[in-house]
Amino acid sequence: MRQTEGRVPVFSHEVVPDHLRTKPDPEVEEQEKQLTTDAARIGADAAQKQIQSLNKMCSNLLEKISKEERESESG
């Protein structure tokens, strides 16, 4: 327990396969393969547009959060 900083209380046959696994579960592997295939089909221009759109949405969201924090602190 000390070596894992309290994360694994007992190192037994029940938890060893999950903690020492080096290969993902088959469903996760399939999802990753699908995502990789989908990403390869998108053109560079389309990907750049999606990135810019996502960045704009994130910036707007961060602005709203900051505004709410300032208003809650002042009021």
Short mmCIF file of N, CA, C and O in Angstrom, two decimals:
data_model
loop_
_atom_site.label_atom_id
_atom_site.label_comp_id
_atom_site.label_asym_id
_atom_site.label_seq_id
_atom_site.Cartn_x
_atom_site.Cartn_y
_atom_site.Cartn_z
N MET A 1 0.83 -1.18 0.00
CA MET A 1 0.00 0.00 0.00
C MET A 1 0.88 1.26 0.00
O MET A 1 0.54 2.25 -0.63
N ARG A 2 2.02 1.19 0.67
CA ARG A 2 2.93 2.32 0.73
C ARG A 2 3.55 2.59 -0.64
O ARG A 2 3.70 3.74 -1.05
N GLN A 3 3.91 1.54 -1.38
CA GLN A 3 4.52 1.71 -2.68
C GLN A 3 3.57 2.33 -3.70
O GLN A 3 4.00 3.05 -4.59
N THR A 4 2.29 2.07 -3.57
CA THR A 4 1.32 2.62 -4.52
C THR A 4 0.62 3.86 -3.97
O THR A 4 -0.35 4.33 -4.54
N GLU A 5 1.12 4.37 -2.85
CA GLU A 5 0.56 5.56 -2.21
C GLU A 5 -0.93 5.40 -1.92
O GLU A 5 -1.72 6.30 -2.11
N GLY A 6 -1.30 4.21 -1.49
CA GLY A 6 -2.67 3.94 -1.09
C GLY A 6 -3.64 3.63 -2.22
O GLY A 6 -4.81 3.41 -1.99
N ARG A 7 -3.16 3.61 -3.45
CA ARG A 7 -4.06 3.34 -4.59
C ARG A 7 -4.41 1.87 -4.70
O ARG A 7 -5.50 1.52 -5.12
N VAL A 8 -3.48 0.98 -4.38
CA VAL A 8 -3.74 -0.46 -4.46
C VAL A 8 -3.51 -1.04 -3.06
O VAL A 8 -2.38 -1.24 -2.64
N PRO A 9 -4.61 -1.30 -2.32
CA PRO A 9 -4.44 -1.79 -0.96
C PRO A 9 -3.86 -3.20 -0.88
O PRO A 9 -3.13 -3.52 0.04
N VAL A 10 -4.20 -4.06 -1.86
CA VAL A 10 -3.72 -5.43 -1.87
C VAL A 10 -3.29 -5.78 -3.28
O VAL A 10 -4.00 -5.51 -4.24
N PHE A 11 -2.12 -6.38 -3.42
CA PHE A 11 -1.63 -6.80 -4.73
C PHE A 11 -1.91 -8.28 -4.87
O PHE A 11 -1.08 -9.12 -4.56
N SER A 12 -3.12 -8.61 -5.31
CA SER A 12 -3.54 -10.00 -5.39
C SER A 12 -3.86 -10.40 -6.82
O SER A 12 -3.80 -9.59 -7.73
N HIS A 13 -4.24 -11.66 -7.00
CA HIS A 13 -4.55 -12.16 -8.34
C HIS A 13 -5.77 -11.46 -8.95
O HIS A 13 -5.98 -11.51 -10.15
N GLU A 14 -6.57 -10.78 -8.13
CA GLU A 14 -7.75 -10.08 -8.66
C GLU A 14 -7.38 -8.77 -9.33
O GLU A 14 -7.98 -8.39 -10.32
N VAL A 15 -6.40 -8.05 -8.78
CA VAL A 15 -6.07 -6.72 -9.32
C VAL A 15 -4.86 -6.73 -10.24
O VAL A 15 -4.68 -5.81 -11.03
N VAL A 16 -4.03 -7.75 -10.17
CA VAL A 16 -2.81 -7.79 -10.98
C VAL A 16 -3.10 -7.69 -12.48
O VAL A 16 -2.47 -6.88 -13.17
N PRO A 17 -4.05 -8.44 -13.04
CA PRO A 17 -4.28 -8.32 -14.49
C PRO A 17 -4.67 -6.90 -14.92
O PRO A 17 -4.26 -6.44 -15.98
N ASP A 18 -5.44 -6.20 -14.11
CA ASP A 18 -5.85 -4.85 -14.48
C ASP A 18 -4.71 -3.85 -14.35
O ASP A 18 -4.57 -2.94 -15.17
N HIS A 19 -3.89 -3.97 -13.33
CA HIS A 19 -2.83 -3.00 -13.10
C HIS A 19 -1.58 -3.24 -13.93
O HIS A 19 -0.81 -2.31 -14.16
N LEU A 20 -1.35 -4.46 -14.38
CA LEU A 20 -0.15 -4.76 -15.15
C LEU A 20 -0.43 -4.94 -16.64
O LEU A 20 0.46 -5.28 -17.39
N ARG A 21 -1.64 -4.67 -17.06
CA ARG A 21 -2.00 -4.85 -18.45
C ARG A 21 -1.23 -3.85 -19.33
O ARG A 21 -1.14 -2.69 -19.01
N THR A 22 -0.69 -4.33 -20.43
CA THR A 22 0.02 -3.45 -21.35
C THR A 22 -0.75 -3.27 -22.65
O THR A 22 -0.46 -2.35 -23.41
N LYS A 23 -1.71 -4.13 -22.90
CA LYS A 23 -2.51 -4.05 -24.13
C LYS A 23 -3.93 -3.64 -23.73
O LYS A 23 -4.49 -4.17 -22.79
N PRO A 24 -4.53 -2.68 -24.48
CA PRO A 24 -5.89 -2.25 -24.12
C PRO A 24 -6.92 -3.34 -24.38
O PRO A 24 -6.67 -4.30 -25.11
N ASP A 25 -8.09 -3.16 -23.78
CA ASP A 25 -9.20 -4.09 -24.02
C ASP A 25 -9.54 -4.09 -25.50
O ASP A 25 -9.33 -3.09 -26.21
N PRO A 26 -10.09 -5.19 -26.02
CA PRO A 26 -10.43 -5.26 -27.45
C PRO A 26 -11.39 -4.14 -27.90
O PRO A 26 -11.23 -3.61 -29.00
N GLU A 27 -12.37 -3.76 -27.04
CA GLU A 27 -13.29 -2.68 -27.44
C GLU A 27 -12.56 -1.36 -27.57
O GLU A 27 -12.81 -0.59 -28.50
N VAL A 28 -11.64 -1.10 -26.65
CA VAL A 28 -10.88 0.14 -26.69
C VAL A 28 -9.97 0.15 -27.92
O VAL A 28 -9.84 1.17 -28.59
N GLU A 29 -9.38 -0.98 -28.20
CA GLU A 29 -8.52 -1.10 -29.37
C GLU A 29 -9.31 -0.83 -30.66
O GLU A 29 -8.84 -0.13 -31.56
N GLU A 30 -10.53 -1.37 -30.74
CA GLU A 30 -11.38 -1.16 -31.91
C GLU A 30 -11.79 0.30 -32.05
O GLU A 30 -11.78 0.85 -33.15
N GLN A 31 -12.13 0.93 -30.93
CA GLN A 31 -12.50 2.36 -30.96
C GLN A 31 -11.33 3.21 -31.42
O GLN A 31 -11.50 4.14 -32.21
N GLU A 32 -10.15 2.89 -30.94
CA GLU A 32 -8.96 3.64 -31.33
C GLU A 32 -8.70 3.49 -32.82
O GLU A 32 -8.37 4.45 -33.52
N LYS A 33 -8.88 2.27 -33.33
CA LYS A 33 -8.68 2.01 -34.75
C LYS A 33 -9.68 2.81 -35.59
O LYS A 33 -9.34 3.40 -36.60
N GLN A 34 -10.94 2.85 -35.12
CA GLN A 34 -11.99 3.60 -35.82
C GLN A 34 -11.68 5.10 -35.82
O GLN A 34 -11.84 5.77 -36.84
N LEU A 35 -11.25 5.64 -34.69
CA LEU A 35 -10.90 7.05 -34.60
C LEU A 35 -9.73 7.39 -35.52
O LEU A 35 -9.72 8.44 -36.17
N THR A 36 -8.75 6.51 -35.58
CA THR A 36 -7.60 6.73 -36.45
C THR A 36 -8.03 6.74 -37.91
O THR A 36 -7.58 7.58 -38.69
N THR A 37 -8.92 5.83 -38.28
CA THR A 37 -9.43 5.77 -39.65
C THR A 37 -10.21 7.03 -39.98
O THR A 37 -10.03 7.62 -41.06
N ASP A 38 -11.08 7.47 -39.07
CA ASP A 38 -11.85 8.69 -39.29
C ASP A 38 -10.95 9.91 -39.43
O ASP A 38 -11.18 10.78 -40.26
N ALA A 39 -9.92 9.97 -38.60
CA ALA A 39 -8.99 11.10 -38.64
C ALA A 39 -8.22 11.13 -39.95
O ALA A 39 -7.92 12.21 -40.49
N ALA A 40 -7.90 9.97 -40.49
CA ALA A 40 -7.13 9.91 -41.74
C ALA A 40 -7.97 10.36 -42.94
O ALA A 40 -7.42 10.86 -43.92
N ARG A 41 -9.30 10.22 -42.84
CA ARG A 41 -10.17 10.60 -43.95
C ARG A 41 -10.39 12.11 -44.06
O ARG A 41 -10.74 12.61 -45.10
N ILE A 42 -10.19 12.83 -42.98
CA ILE A 42 -10.41 14.27 -42.99
C ILE A 42 -9.22 14.95 -43.65
O ILE A 42 -8.07 14.68 -43.32
N GLY A 43 -9.51 15.86 -44.57
CA GLY A 43 -8.46 16.60 -45.25
C GLY A 43 -7.82 17.63 -44.34
O GLY A 43 -8.36 17.99 -43.29
N ALA A 44 -6.66 18.12 -44.73
CA ALA A 44 -5.91 19.08 -43.92
C ALA A 44 -6.70 20.38 -43.73
O ALA A 44 -6.73 20.94 -42.63
N ASP A 45 -7.34 20.86 -44.79
CA ASP A 45 -8.11 22.10 -44.68
C ASP A 45 -9.31 21.93 -43.75
O ASP A 45 -9.58 22.79 -42.92
N ALA A 46 -10.01 20.82 -43.88
CA ALA A 46 -11.17 20.57 -43.02
C ALA A 46 -10.73 20.43 -41.56
O ALA A 46 -11.40 20.94 -40.66
N ALA A 47 -9.61 19.77 -41.34
CA ALA A 47 -9.11 19.60 -39.98
C ALA A 47 -8.73 20.96 -39.39
O ALA A 47 -9.03 21.24 -38.22
N GLN A 48 -8.11 21.80 -40.19
CA GLN A 48 -7.71 23.13 -39.71
C GLN A 48 -8.94 23.96 -39.35
O GLN A 48 -8.95 24.65 -38.34
N LYS A 49 -9.99 23.87 -40.17
CA LYS A 49 -11.23 24.60 -39.87
C LYS A 49 -11.86 24.10 -38.58
O LYS A 49 -12.35 24.89 -37.78
N GLN A 50 -11.85 22.78 -38.38
CA GLN A 50 -12.41 22.23 -37.14
C GLN A 50 -11.61 22.67 -35.93
O GLN A 50 -12.18 22.99 -34.88
N ILE A 51 -10.30 22.72 -36.07
CA ILE A 51 -9.44 23.16 -34.97
C ILE A 51 -9.72 24.61 -34.62
O ILE A 51 -9.86 24.97 -33.45
N GLN A 52 -9.83 25.46 -35.64
CA GLN A 52 -10.11 26.88 -35.41
C GLN A 52 -11.48 27.06 -34.75
O GLN A 52 -11.63 27.87 -33.84
N SER A 53 -12.46 26.31 -35.20
CA SER A 53 -13.80 26.39 -34.64
C SER A 53 -13.79 25.96 -33.17
O SER A 53 -14.39 26.62 -32.31
N LEU A 54 -13.12 24.88 -32.88
CA LEU A 54 -13.04 24.40 -31.50
C LEU A 54 -12.30 25.39 -30.61
O LEU A 54 -12.71 25.65 -29.48
N ASN A 55 -11.22 25.95 -31.12
CA ASN A 55 -10.47 26.95 -30.35
C ASN A 55 -11.34 28.17 -30.05
O ASN A 55 -11.30 28.71 -28.94
N LYS A 56 -12.14 28.59 -31.02
CA LYS A 56 -13.02 29.74 -30.82
C LYS A 56 -14.07 29.43 -29.75
O LYS A 56 -14.33 30.25 -28.87
N MET A 57 -14.65 28.23 -29.82
CA MET A 57 -15.64 27.84 -28.82
C MET A 57 -15.02 27.78 -27.43
O MET A 57 -15.63 28.23 -26.44
N CYS A 58 -13.82 27.24 -27.32
CA CYS A 58 -13.14 27.15 -26.03
C CYS A 58 -12.83 28.54 -25.48
O CYS A 58 -13.00 28.79 -24.28
N SER A 59 -12.38 29.44 -26.35
CA SER A 59 -12.10 30.81 -25.91
C SER A 59 -13.35 31.49 -25.41
O SER A 59 -13.33 32.16 -24.36
N ASN A 60 -14.46 31.33 -26.12
CA ASN A 60 -15.72 31.92 -25.69
C ASN A 60 -16.16 31.35 -24.35
O ASN A 60 -16.63 32.08 -23.47
N LEU A 61 -16.02 30.06 -24.18
CA LEU A 61 -16.40 29.42 -22.93
C LEU A 61 -15.53 29.92 -21.78
O LEU A 61 -16.03 30.22 -20.69
N LEU A 62 -14.24 30.03 -22.01
CA LEU A 62 -13.34 30.54 -20.97
C LEU A 62 -13.67 31.97 -20.59
O LEU A 62 -13.61 32.35 -19.41
N GLU A 63 -14.02 32.78 -21.58
CA GLU A 63 -14.43 34.17 -21.31
C GLU A 63 -15.67 34.19 -20.42
O GLU A 63 -15.74 34.97 -19.46
N LYS A 64 -16.65 33.37 -20.74
CA LYS A 64 -17.87 33.32 -19.94
C LYS A 64 -17.59 32.88 -18.51
O LYS A 64 -18.14 33.42 -17.55
N ILE A 65 -16.74 31.88 -18.37
CA ILE A 65 -16.40 31.39 -17.03
C ILE A 65 -15.69 32.48 -16.24
O ILE A 65 -16.00 32.71 -15.07
N SER A 66 -14.73 33.14 -16.87
CA SER A 66 -14.01 34.22 -16.18
C SER A 66 -14.95 35.34 -15.79
O SER A 66 -14.84 35.89 -14.68
N LYS A 67 -15.86 35.69 -16.68
CA LYS A 67 -16.81 36.76 -16.40
C LYS A 67 -17.68 36.38 -15.20
O LYS A 67 -17.91 37.18 -14.30
N GLU A 68 -18.18 35.14 -15.16
CA GLU A 68 -19.00 34.68 -14.05
C GLU A 68 -18.21 34.69 -12.75
O GLU A 68 -18.73 35.04 -11.70
N GLU A 69 -16.93 34.28 -12.80
CA GLU A 69 -16.10 34.28 -11.60
C GLU A 69 -15.91 35.69 -11.08
O GLU A 69 -16.02 35.94 -9.88
N ARG A 70 -15.64 36.64 -11.98
CA ARG A 70 -15.45 38.04 -11.57
C ARG A 70 -16.74 38.58 -10.97
O ARG A 70 -16.70 39.28 -9.95
N GLU A 71 -17.87 38.28 -11.59
CA GLU A 71 -19.15 38.78 -11.08
C GLU A 71 -19.51 38.18 -9.73
O GLU A 71 -20.03 38.85 -8.86
N SER A 72 -19.19 36.90 -9.55
CA SER A 72 -19.51 36.26 -8.26
C SER A 72 -18.59 36.76 -7.16
O SER A 72 -18.99 36.86 -6.00
N GLU A 73 -17.35 37.11 -7.50
CA GLU A 73 -16.41 37.65 -6.51
C GLU A 73 -16.79 39.07 -6.11
O GLU A 73 -16.68 39.45 -4.94
N SER A 74 -17.25 39.85 -7.07
CA SER A 74 -17.59 41.24 -6.76
C SER A 74 -18.98 41.37 -6.16
O SER A 74 -19.26 42.32 -5.45
N GLY A 75 -19.86 40.46 -6.45
CA GLY A 75 -21.23 40.58 -5.97
C GLY A 75 -21.54 39.53 -5.01
O GLY A 75 -22.30 39.44 -4.14
#
